[in-house]
C-alpha atoms as an extended CHARMM CRD file, in Angstrom:
* protein
*
       214  EXT
         1         1  MET       CA            -21.9570000000      -46.2260000000      -36.5100000000  PROA      1               0.0000000000
         2         2  LYS       CA            -22.3960000000      -49.7740000000      -35.2540000000  PROA      2               0.0000000000
         3         3  LEU       CA            -22.6550000000      -50.2480000000      -31.5010000000  PROA      3               0.0000000000
         4         4  THR       CA            -19.8600000000      -52.2400000000      -29.9010000000  PROA      4               0.0000000000
         5         5  ALA       CA            -18.8110000000      -52.9120000000      -26.3250000000  PROA      5               0.0000000000
         6         6  ASP       CA            -15.7320000000      -50.7230000000      -26.8490000000  PROA      6               0.0000000000
         7         7  ARG       CA            -17.8340000000      -47.7720000000      -28.0280000000  PROA      7               0.0000000000
         8         8  ILE       CA            -20.1400000000      -48.1900000000      -25.0430000000  PROA      8               0.0000000000
         9         9  ILE       CA            -17.1450000000      -48.2390000000      -22.6850000000  PROA      9               0.0000000000
        10        10  ASP       CA            -15.7770000000      -45.0950000000      -24.3660000000  PROA      10              0.0000000000
        11        11  ALA       CA            -19.0690000000      -43.2940000000      -23.8160000000  PROA      11              0.0000000000
        12        12  GLY       CA            -19.3480000000      -44.6430000000      -20.2820000000  PROA      12              0.0000000000
        13        13  MET       CA            -15.9500000000      -43.2040000000      -19.4020000000  PROA      13              0.0000000000
        14        14  ILE       CA            -17.0470000000      -39.7710000000      -20.6370000000  PROA      14              0.0000000000
        15        15  VAL       CA            -20.3310000000      -39.8510000000      -18.7220000000  PROA      15              0.0000000000
        16        16  PHE       CA            -18.5700000000      -41.0960000000      -15.5920000000  PROA      16              0.0000000000
        17        17  ALA       CA            -16.0510000000      -38.2360000000      -15.8270000000  PROA      17              0.0000000000
        18        18  GLU       CA            -18.9080000000      -35.7160000000      -16.0950000000  PROA      18              0.0000000000
        19        19  SER       CA            -21.4020000000      -37.1780000000      -13.6390000000  PROA      19              0.0000000000
        20        20  GLY       CA            -19.5910000000      -39.6310000000      -11.3400000000  PROA      20              0.0000000000
        21        21  TYR       CA            -20.8460000000      -43.0080000000      -10.1980000000  PROA      21              0.0000000000
        22        22  HSD       CA            -24.3510000000      -41.9090000000       -9.1960000000  PROA      22              0.0000000000
        23        23  GLY       CA            -24.8260000000      -39.8850000000      -12.3750000000  PROA      23              0.0000000000
        24        24  LEU       CA            -23.8120000000      -42.7330000000      -14.6520000000  PROA      24              0.0000000000
        25        25  SER       CA            -26.7430000000      -44.5080000000      -16.2810000000  PROA      25              0.0000000000
        26        26  MET       CA            -27.2890000000      -46.6210000000      -19.3550000000  PROA      26              0.0000000000
        27        27  ARG       CA            -29.7330000000      -43.9650000000      -20.5800000000  PROA      27              0.0000000000
        28        28  LYS       CA            -27.0820000000      -41.2280000000      -20.4530000000  PROA      28              0.0000000000
        29        29  VAL       CA            -24.5750000000      -43.4880000000      -22.1710000000  PROA      29              0.0000000000
        30        30  ALA       CA            -27.1210000000      -44.2220000000      -24.8840000000  PROA      30              0.0000000000
        31        31  GLU       CA            -27.7900000000      -40.5020000000      -25.3450000000  PROA      31              0.0000000000
        32        32  ARG       CA            -24.0650000000      -39.9120000000      -25.7230000000  PROA      32              0.0000000000
        33        33  LEU       CA            -24.0180000000      -42.5320000000      -28.4890000000  PROA      33              0.0000000000
        34        34  GLY       CA            -27.2260000000      -41.3440000000      -30.1330000000  PROA      34              0.0000000000
        35        35  ALA       CA            -28.8110000000      -44.7320000000      -29.5340000000  PROA      35              0.0000000000
        36        36  HSD       CA            -31.7190000000      -46.2540000000      -27.6220000000  PROA      36              0.0000000000
        37        37  ALA       CA            -30.8720000000      -47.5000000000      -24.1380000000  PROA      37              0.0000000000
        38        38  GLY       CA            -32.3290000000      -50.9130000000      -24.9020000000  PROA      38              0.0000000000
        39        39  SER       CA            -29.8650000000      -51.4840000000      -27.7140000000  PROA      39              0.0000000000
        40        40  LEU       CA            -26.9310000000      -51.2170000000      -25.2720000000  PROA      40              0.0000000000
        41        41  TYR       CA            -28.0030000000      -54.2410000000      -23.2490000000  PROA      41              0.0000000000
        42        42  TYR       CA            -27.1510000000      -56.6240000000      -26.0630000000  PROA      42              0.0000000000
        43        43  HSD       CA            -23.4720000000      -55.7000000000      -25.6000000000  PROA      43              0.0000000000
        44        44  VAL       CA            -23.4080000000      -54.6640000000      -21.9200000000  PROA      44              0.0000000000
        45        45  PRO       CA            -26.1320000000      -56.2070000000      -19.7320000000  PROA      45              0.0000000000
        46        46  SER       CA            -26.2030000000      -53.6430000000      -16.8890000000  PROA      46              0.0000000000
        47        47  LYS       CA            -24.6690000000      -50.5530000000      -15.3130000000  PROA      47              0.0000000000
        48        48  SER       CA            -22.6730000000      -52.8070000000      -12.9870000000  PROA      48              0.0000000000
        49        49  ALA       CA            -21.2760000000      -54.7140000000      -15.9490000000  PROA      49              0.0000000000
        50        50  LEU       CA            -20.3640000000      -51.4170000000      -17.6370000000  PROA      50              0.0000000000
        51        51  LEU       CA            -18.5360000000      -50.2140000000      -14.5340000000  PROA      51              0.0000000000
        52        52  GLN       CA            -16.6380000000      -53.5000000000      -14.4120000000  PROA      52              0.0000000000
        53        53  LEU       CA            -15.5970000000      -53.1520000000      -18.0510000000  PROA      53              0.0000000000
        54        54  MET       CA            -14.5710000000      -49.5220000000      -17.5490000000  PROA      54              0.0000000000
        55        55  ALA       CA            -12.5340000000      -50.2870000000      -14.4510000000  PROA      55              0.0000000000
        56        56  ASP       CA            -10.9060000000      -53.2460000000      -16.1350000000  PROA      56              0.0000000000
        57        57  ARG       CA             -9.9160000000      -51.2100000000      -19.1810000000  PROA      57              0.0000000000
        58        58  LEU       CA             -8.2980000000      -48.5620000000      -16.9910000000  PROA      58              0.0000000000
        59        59  ALA       CA             -6.4630000000      -51.1550000000      -14.8990000000  PROA      59              0.0000000000
        60        60  ARG       CA             -5.2700000000      -53.0750000000      -17.9590000000  PROA      60              0.0000000000
        61        61  GLN       CA             -3.8820000000      -49.8780000000      -19.4720000000  PROA      61              0.0000000000
        62        62  ALA       CA             -2.0820000000      -49.2120000000      -16.1890000000  PROA      62              0.0000000000
        63        63  TYR       CA             -0.7170000000      -52.7600000000      -16.1350000000  PROA      63              0.0000000000
        64        64  GLU       CA              0.6410000000      -52.4320000000      -19.6740000000  PROA      64              0.0000000000
        65        65  ALA       CA              2.1970000000      -49.0640000000      -18.8200000000  PROA      65              0.0000000000
        66        66  GLY       CA              3.8240000000      -50.6790000000      -15.7810000000  PROA      66              0.0000000000
        67        67  THR       CA              5.2030000000      -53.4560000000      -17.9620000000  PROA      67              0.0000000000
        68        68  ASP       CA              6.8030000000      -50.8910000000      -20.2670000000  PROA      68              0.0000000000
        69        69  ALA       CA              8.2280000000      -48.9830000000      -17.2780000000  PROA      69              0.0000000000
        70        70  LEU       CA              9.7440000000      -52.1340000000      -15.7960000000  PROA      70              0.0000000000
        71        71  THR       CA             11.2340000000      -53.1400000000      -19.1370000000  PROA      71              0.0000000000
        72        72  ALA       CA             12.9110000000      -49.7400000000      -19.4170000000  PROA      72              0.0000000000
        73        73  LEU       CA             14.6940000000      -50.0680000000      -16.0520000000  PROA      73              0.0000000000
        74        74  PRO       CA             18.4430000000      -50.7570000000      -16.0770000000  PROA      74              0.0000000000
        75        75  GLU       CA             19.6300000000      -54.2330000000      -15.1120000000  PROA      75              0.0000000000
        76        76  GLN       CA             20.9660000000      -53.0260000000      -11.7680000000  PROA      76              0.0000000000
        77        77  ALA       CA             17.5580000000      -51.6910000000      -10.6910000000  PROA      77              0.0000000000
        78        78  ASP       CA             16.4490000000      -53.0460000000       -7.3100000000  PROA      78              0.0000000000
        79        79  TRP       CA             12.9900000000      -53.7660000000       -5.9300000000  PROA      79              0.0000000000
        80        80  LYS       CA             12.5200000000      -50.1630000000       -4.8120000000  PROA      80              0.0000000000
        81        81  ASP       CA             13.1250000000      -48.9840000000       -8.3680000000  PROA      81              0.0000000000
        82        82  GLN       CA             10.6040000000      -51.5570000000       -9.5660000000  PROA      82              0.0000000000
        83        83  LEU       CA              7.9370000000      -50.4210000000       -7.1170000000  PROA      83              0.0000000000
        84        84  GLU       CA              8.5600000000      -46.7960000000       -8.0110000000  PROA      84              0.0000000000
        85        85  ALA       CA              8.2990000000      -47.5510000000      -11.7270000000  PROA      85              0.0000000000
        86        86  GLN       CA              4.9820000000      -49.3430000000      -11.2240000000  PROA      86              0.0000000000
        87        87  ALA       CA              3.6040000000      -46.5350000000       -9.0470000000  PROA      87              0.0000000000
        88        88  VAL       CA              4.6250000000      -43.7910000000      -11.4980000000  PROA      88              0.0000000000
        89        89  ALA       CA              3.1060000000      -45.7040000000      -14.4230000000  PROA      89              0.0000000000
        90        90  LEU       CA             -0.1180000000      -46.2800000000      -12.5030000000  PROA      90              0.0000000000
        91        91  ARG       CA             -0.4600000000      -42.6090000000      -11.5590000000  PROA      91              0.0000000000
        92        92  HSD       CA              0.1650000000      -41.5440000000      -15.1490000000  PROA      92              0.0000000000
        93        93  SER       CA             -2.4100000000      -44.0150000000      -16.4880000000  PROA      93              0.0000000000
        94        94  VAL       CA             -5.1300000000      -43.0670000000      -14.0120000000  PROA      94              0.0000000000
        95        95  ARG       CA             -4.5650000000      -39.3540000000      -14.6370000000  PROA      95              0.0000000000
        96        96  GLN       CA             -5.3290000000      -39.8290000000      -18.3270000000  PROA      96              0.0000000000
        97        97  HSD       CA             -9.0230000000      -40.2110000000      -17.4840000000  PROA      97              0.0000000000
        98        98  PRO       CA            -11.0460000000      -37.5050000000      -15.7050000000  PROA      98              0.0000000000
        99        99  GLY       CA            -12.5330000000      -39.2540000000      -12.7150000000  PROA      99              0.0000000000
       100       100  GLY       CA            -10.1290000000      -42.1290000000      -13.2580000000  PROA      100             0.0000000000
       101       101  ALA       CA             -9.0020000000      -42.2710000000       -9.6360000000  PROA      101             0.0000000000
       102       102  ALA       CA            -12.5550000000      -42.8050000000       -8.3770000000  PROA      102             0.0000000000
       103       103  LEU       CA            -13.1050000000      -45.4810000000      -10.9960000000  PROA      103             0.0000000000
       104       104  PHE       CA             -9.8330000000      -47.2300000000      -10.2300000000  PROA      104             0.0000000000
       105       105  ALA       CA            -10.5480000000      -47.1610000000       -6.5000000000  PROA      105             0.0000000000
       106       106  ASP       CA            -13.5620000000      -49.4080000000       -7.1070000000  PROA      106             0.0000000000
       107       107  SER       CA            -11.8300000000      -51.7290000000       -9.5830000000  PROA      107             0.0000000000
       108       108  PRO       CA            -10.9290000000      -54.4570000000       -7.0390000000  PROA      108             0.0000000000
       109       109  LYS       CA            -14.5450000000      -54.5270000000       -5.8140000000  PROA      109             0.0000000000
       110       110  VAL       CA            -15.8060000000      -55.4190000000       -9.2940000000  PROA      110             0.0000000000
       111       111  LEU       CA            -13.1320000000      -58.1280000000       -9.6280000000  PROA      111             0.0000000000
       112       112  SER       CA            -11.3410000000      -56.3940000000      -12.4570000000  PROA      112             0.0000000000
       113       113  THR       CA             -8.7200000000      -58.8160000000      -13.7720000000  PROA      113             0.0000000000
       114       114  GLY       CA             -6.5840000000      -55.8220000000      -14.6930000000  PROA      114             0.0000000000
       115       115  ALA       CA             -6.5890000000      -54.5550000000      -11.1010000000  PROA      115             0.0000000000
       116       116  LEU       CA             -5.8990000000      -58.0450000000       -9.7770000000  PROA      116             0.0000000000
       117       117  SER       CA             -2.9640000000      -58.3210000000      -12.1870000000  PROA      117             0.0000000000
       118       118  LEU       CA             -1.5450000000      -55.0550000000      -10.8340000000  PROA      118             0.0000000000
       119       119  MET       CA             -1.8430000000      -56.3730000000       -7.2840000000  PROA      119             0.0000000000
       120       120  GLU       CA             -0.3160000000      -59.7360000000       -8.2190000000  PROA      120             0.0000000000
       121       121  ARG       CA              2.7340000000      -58.0800000000       -9.7590000000  PROA      121             0.0000000000
       122       122  LEU       CA              3.2370000000      -55.8160000000       -6.7540000000  PROA      122             0.0000000000
       123       123  LEU       CA              3.0480000000      -58.8270000000       -4.4550000000  PROA      123             0.0000000000
       124       124  GLN       CA              5.6110000000      -60.6600000000       -6.5770000000  PROA      124             0.0000000000
       125       125  THR       CA              7.9560000000      -57.6690000000       -6.4170000000  PROA      125             0.0000000000
       126       126  LEU       CA              7.6050000000      -57.5860000000       -2.6260000000  PROA      126             0.0000000000
       127       127  LEU       CA              8.1270000000      -61.3520000000       -2.4050000000  PROA      127             0.0000000000
       128       128  ASP       CA             11.3310000000      -61.0580000000       -4.4270000000  PROA      128             0.0000000000
       129       129  ALA       CA             12.4420000000      -58.2400000000       -2.1260000000  PROA      129             0.0000000000
       130       130  GLY       CA             12.0850000000      -60.4890000000        0.9170000000  PROA      130             0.0000000000
       131       131  VAL       CA              9.0900000000      -58.8030000000        2.5390000000  PROA      131             0.0000000000
       132       132  PRO       CA              7.4270000000      -61.2670000000        4.9560000000  PROA      132             0.0000000000
       133       133  GLU       CA              4.1890000000      -62.8540000000        3.7930000000  PROA      133             0.0000000000
       134       134  GLY       CA              2.1030000000      -61.1730000000        6.4770000000  PROA      134             0.0000000000
       135       135  GLN       CA              3.2640000000      -57.7160000000        5.3790000000  PROA      135             0.0000000000
       136       136  ARG       CA              3.1680000000      -58.0710000000        1.6040000000  PROA      136             0.0000000000
       137       137  GLY       CA             -0.5740000000      -57.5600000000        1.2110000000  PROA      137             0.0000000000
       138       138  VAL       CA             -0.5830000000      -54.5300000000        3.4940000000  PROA      138             0.0000000000
       139       139  ALA       CA              2.3800000000      -52.9960000000        1.6650000000  PROA      139             0.0000000000
       140       140  ALA       CA              0.9000000000      -53.5220000000       -1.8050000000  PROA      140             0.0000000000
       141       141  ASP       CA             -2.5000000000      -52.2060000000       -0.7290000000  PROA      141             0.0000000000
       142       142  ALA       CA             -0.8810000000      -49.1570000000        0.9020000000  PROA      142             0.0000000000
       143       143  LEU       CA              0.9760000000      -48.3480000000       -2.2940000000  PROA      143             0.0000000000
       144       144  LEU       CA             -2.1280000000      -48.6770000000       -4.4680000000  PROA      144             0.0000000000
       145       145  SER       CA             -4.1880000000      -46.6350000000       -2.0080000000  PROA      145             0.0000000000
       146       146  HSD       CA             -1.5380000000      -43.9260000000       -1.9500000000  PROA      146             0.0000000000
       147       147  VAL       CA             -1.4930000000      -43.6250000000       -5.7340000000  PROA      147             0.0000000000
       148       148  THR       CA             -5.2880000000      -43.5120000000       -5.8600000000  PROA      148             0.0000000000
       149       149  GLY       CA             -5.5140000000      -40.8750000000       -3.1240000000  PROA      149             0.0000000000
       150       150  PHE       CA             -2.7830000000      -38.7650000000       -4.7020000000  PROA      150             0.0000000000
       151       151  VAL       CA             -4.5980000000      -38.6690000000       -8.0480000000  PROA      151             0.0000000000
       152       152  LEU       CA             -7.9480000000      -38.0410000000       -6.3590000000  PROA      152             0.0000000000
       153       153  GLN       CA             -6.4650000000      -34.8320000000       -4.9460000000  PROA      153             0.0000000000
       154       154  GLU       CA             -5.0110000000      -33.9000000000       -8.3230000000  PROA      154             0.0000000000
       155       155  GLN       CA             -8.3570000000      -34.4360000000      -10.0510000000  PROA      155             0.0000000000
       156       156  GLY       CA            -10.3900000000      -32.7200000000       -7.3260000000  PROA      156             0.0000000000
       157       157  ASP       CA            -12.5100000000      -29.6820000000       -8.1120000000  PROA      157             0.0000000000
       158       158  PRO       CA            -11.4050000000      -26.2260000000       -6.8950000000  PROA      158             0.0000000000
       159       159  PRO       CA            -13.1400000000      -24.8190000000       -3.7950000000  PROA      159             0.0000000000
       160       160  ALA       CA            -16.7720000000      -23.9460000000       -4.4630000000  PROA      160             0.0000000000
       161       161  VAL       CA            -16.5440000000      -20.9150000000       -2.1910000000  PROA      161             0.0000000000
       162       162  PRO       CA            -13.8340000000      -18.2960000000       -2.9320000000  PROA      162             0.0000000000
       163       163  VAL       CA            -11.1740000000      -18.0020000000       -0.2310000000  PROA      163             0.0000000000
       164       164  THR       CA            -10.7700000000      -14.4370000000        0.9960000000  PROA      164             0.0000000000
       165       165  PRO       CA             -7.3840000000      -12.8180000000        1.7120000000  PROA      165             0.0000000000
       166       166  GLN       CA             -8.3580000000      -12.5490000000        5.3710000000  PROA      166             0.0000000000
       167       167  ALA       CA             -9.0630000000      -16.2960000000        5.5260000000  PROA      167             0.0000000000
       168       168  VAL       CA             -5.6580000000      -16.9970000000        3.9750000000  PROA      168             0.0000000000
       169       169  ALA       CA             -3.9660000000      -14.7330000000        6.5280000000  PROA      169             0.0000000000
       170       170  ASP       CA             -5.7810000000      -16.4750000000        9.3850000000  PROA      170             0.0000000000
       171       171  ILE       CA             -4.6580000000      -19.8710000000        8.1230000000  PROA      171             0.0000000000
       172       172  HSD       CA             -1.0560000000      -18.6690000000        7.9610000000  PROA      172             0.0000000000
       173       173  ASP       CA             -1.2640000000      -17.5360000000       11.5780000000  PROA      173             0.0000000000
       174       174  ARG       CA             -3.0050000000      -20.6380000000       12.9510000000  PROA      174             0.0000000000
       175       175  PHE       CA             -1.2190000000      -23.3560000000       10.9810000000  PROA      175             0.0000000000
       176       176  PRO       CA              2.2760000000      -22.0670000000       10.1430000000  PROA      176             0.0000000000
       177       177  MET       CA              3.9660000000      -25.4580000000        9.8030000000  PROA      177             0.0000000000
       178       178  THR       CA              1.2270000000      -26.8390000000        7.5700000000  PROA      178             0.0000000000
       179       179  VAL       CA              1.3680000000      -23.7850000000        5.3240000000  PROA      179             0.0000000000
       180       180  ALA       CA              5.1720000000      -23.9790000000        5.1340000000  PROA      180             0.0000000000
       181       181  ALA       CA              5.0550000000      -27.6920000000        4.2560000000  PROA      181             0.0000000000
       182       182  ALA       CA              2.4270000000      -27.0920000000        1.5700000000  PROA      182             0.0000000000
       183       183  SER       CA              4.3200000000      -24.2010000000        0.0070000000  PROA      183             0.0000000000
       184       184  THR       CA              7.5420000000      -26.1920000000       -0.3110000000  PROA      184             0.0000000000
       185       185  SER       CA              5.9060000000      -29.3000000000       -1.8240000000  PROA      185             0.0000000000
       186       186  ALA       CA              3.2470000000      -27.8680000000       -4.1210000000  PROA      186             0.0000000000
       187       187  HSD       CA              5.5310000000      -26.5940000000       -6.8700000000  PROA      187             0.0000000000
       188       188  ASP       CA              6.4450000000      -29.9470000000       -8.4170000000  PROA      188             0.0000000000
       189       189  LEU       CA              3.7980000000      -32.6170000000       -7.9180000000  PROA      189             0.0000000000
       190       190  ASP       CA              5.8130000000      -35.1930000000       -9.8630000000  PROA      190             0.0000000000
       191       191  GLU       CA              8.7460000000      -34.8350000000       -7.4880000000  PROA      191             0.0000000000
       192       192  LYS       CA              6.4390000000      -34.8130000000       -4.4830000000  PROA      192             0.0000000000
       193       193  PHE       CA              4.8650000000      -38.0540000000       -5.6680000000  PROA      193             0.0000000000
       194       194  ILE       CA              8.1990000000      -39.7830000000       -6.1840000000  PROA      194             0.0000000000
       195       195  GLN       CA              9.4180000000      -38.7000000000       -2.7510000000  PROA      195             0.0000000000
       196       196  SER       CA              6.2280000000      -40.0240000000       -1.1550000000  PROA      196             0.0000000000
       197       197  VAL       CA              6.6260000000      -43.3950000000       -2.8740000000  PROA      197             0.0000000000
       198       198  ARG       CA             10.2310000000      -43.6020000000       -1.7260000000  PROA      198             0.0000000000
       199       199  LEU       CA              9.1260000000      -42.9240000000        1.8530000000  PROA      199             0.0000000000
       200       200  LEU       CA              6.6990000000      -45.8240000000        1.5660000000  PROA      200             0.0000000000
       201       201  CYS       CA              9.4610000000      -48.0260000000        0.1840000000  PROA      201             0.0000000000
       202       202  ASP       CA             11.7040000000      -47.1230000000        3.1280000000  PROA      202             0.0000000000
       203       203  GLY       CA              8.9270000000      -48.1750000000        5.4730000000  PROA      203             0.0000000000
       204       204  ILE       CA              8.4590000000      -51.4480000000        3.6110000000  PROA      204             0.0000000000
       205       205  GLU       CA             12.1950000000      -52.0760000000        3.7380000000  PROA      205             0.0000000000
       206       206  ALA       CA             12.0490000000      -51.9080000000        7.5410000000  PROA      206             0.0000000000
       207       207  GLN       CA              9.8730000000      -55.0250000000        7.4640000000  PROA      207             0.0000000000
       208       208  ILE       CA             12.5180000000      -57.1040000000        5.6920000000  PROA      208             0.0000000000
       209       209  ARG       CA             14.3410000000      -59.2580000000        8.2150000000  PROA      209             0.0000000000
       210       210  PRO       CA             18.0860000000      -59.7480000000        7.8220000000  PROA      210             0.0000000000
       211       211  PRO       CA             19.0770000000      -63.3200000000        6.8710000000  PROA      211             0.0000000000
       212       212  GLY       CA             19.0250000000      -65.6610000000        9.8440000000  PROA      212             0.0000000000
       213       213  ARG       CA             17.1300000000      -63.2430000000       12.1020000000  PROA      213             0.0000000000
       214       214  ALA       CA             13.7930000000      -64.4290000000       13.4850000000  PROA      214             0.0000000000
């Protein structure tokens, strides 16, 4: 099958999911495609360029999912509903790719236009909500960081060392409030995520000054 940039990105996503950033190489991608590494450079000039293309694809998919989510909102939806819709769509998109959270976390660093588009839309939503200019960037970055961190935990590997019953009992004794909080929030991660986004929105709302107030 003919090599294309899209096929190389597809293979890169698989290798990245298996090996992470440091394990990703053009040689491994070529092996996945059954091709010589040198033939990849005609379409993708370097590992850095491949990472940029991969991150941009993921971010663009998330942006399109966010567009669909915003379109589906009722007319009376407010800015909090809009932020929540964008956050839920982003989490869903990133979760579709093993290792997607780690890849998305680096997307702004490689100047992914998809990631920048996500940020631009969040900033516009916050501007429309009346969030002061000095707080909009912090609020948007906090929301994106929260989504990324949440999915990183979801996609994390299980403990390498088995946890013994005695260790569990000790944890219950030493950290009762932490254990109680974890047990009440771990059953429905979707609901936990939505509640966490709404808490962030409440904090952002506190930065909005009433009309006429300095």
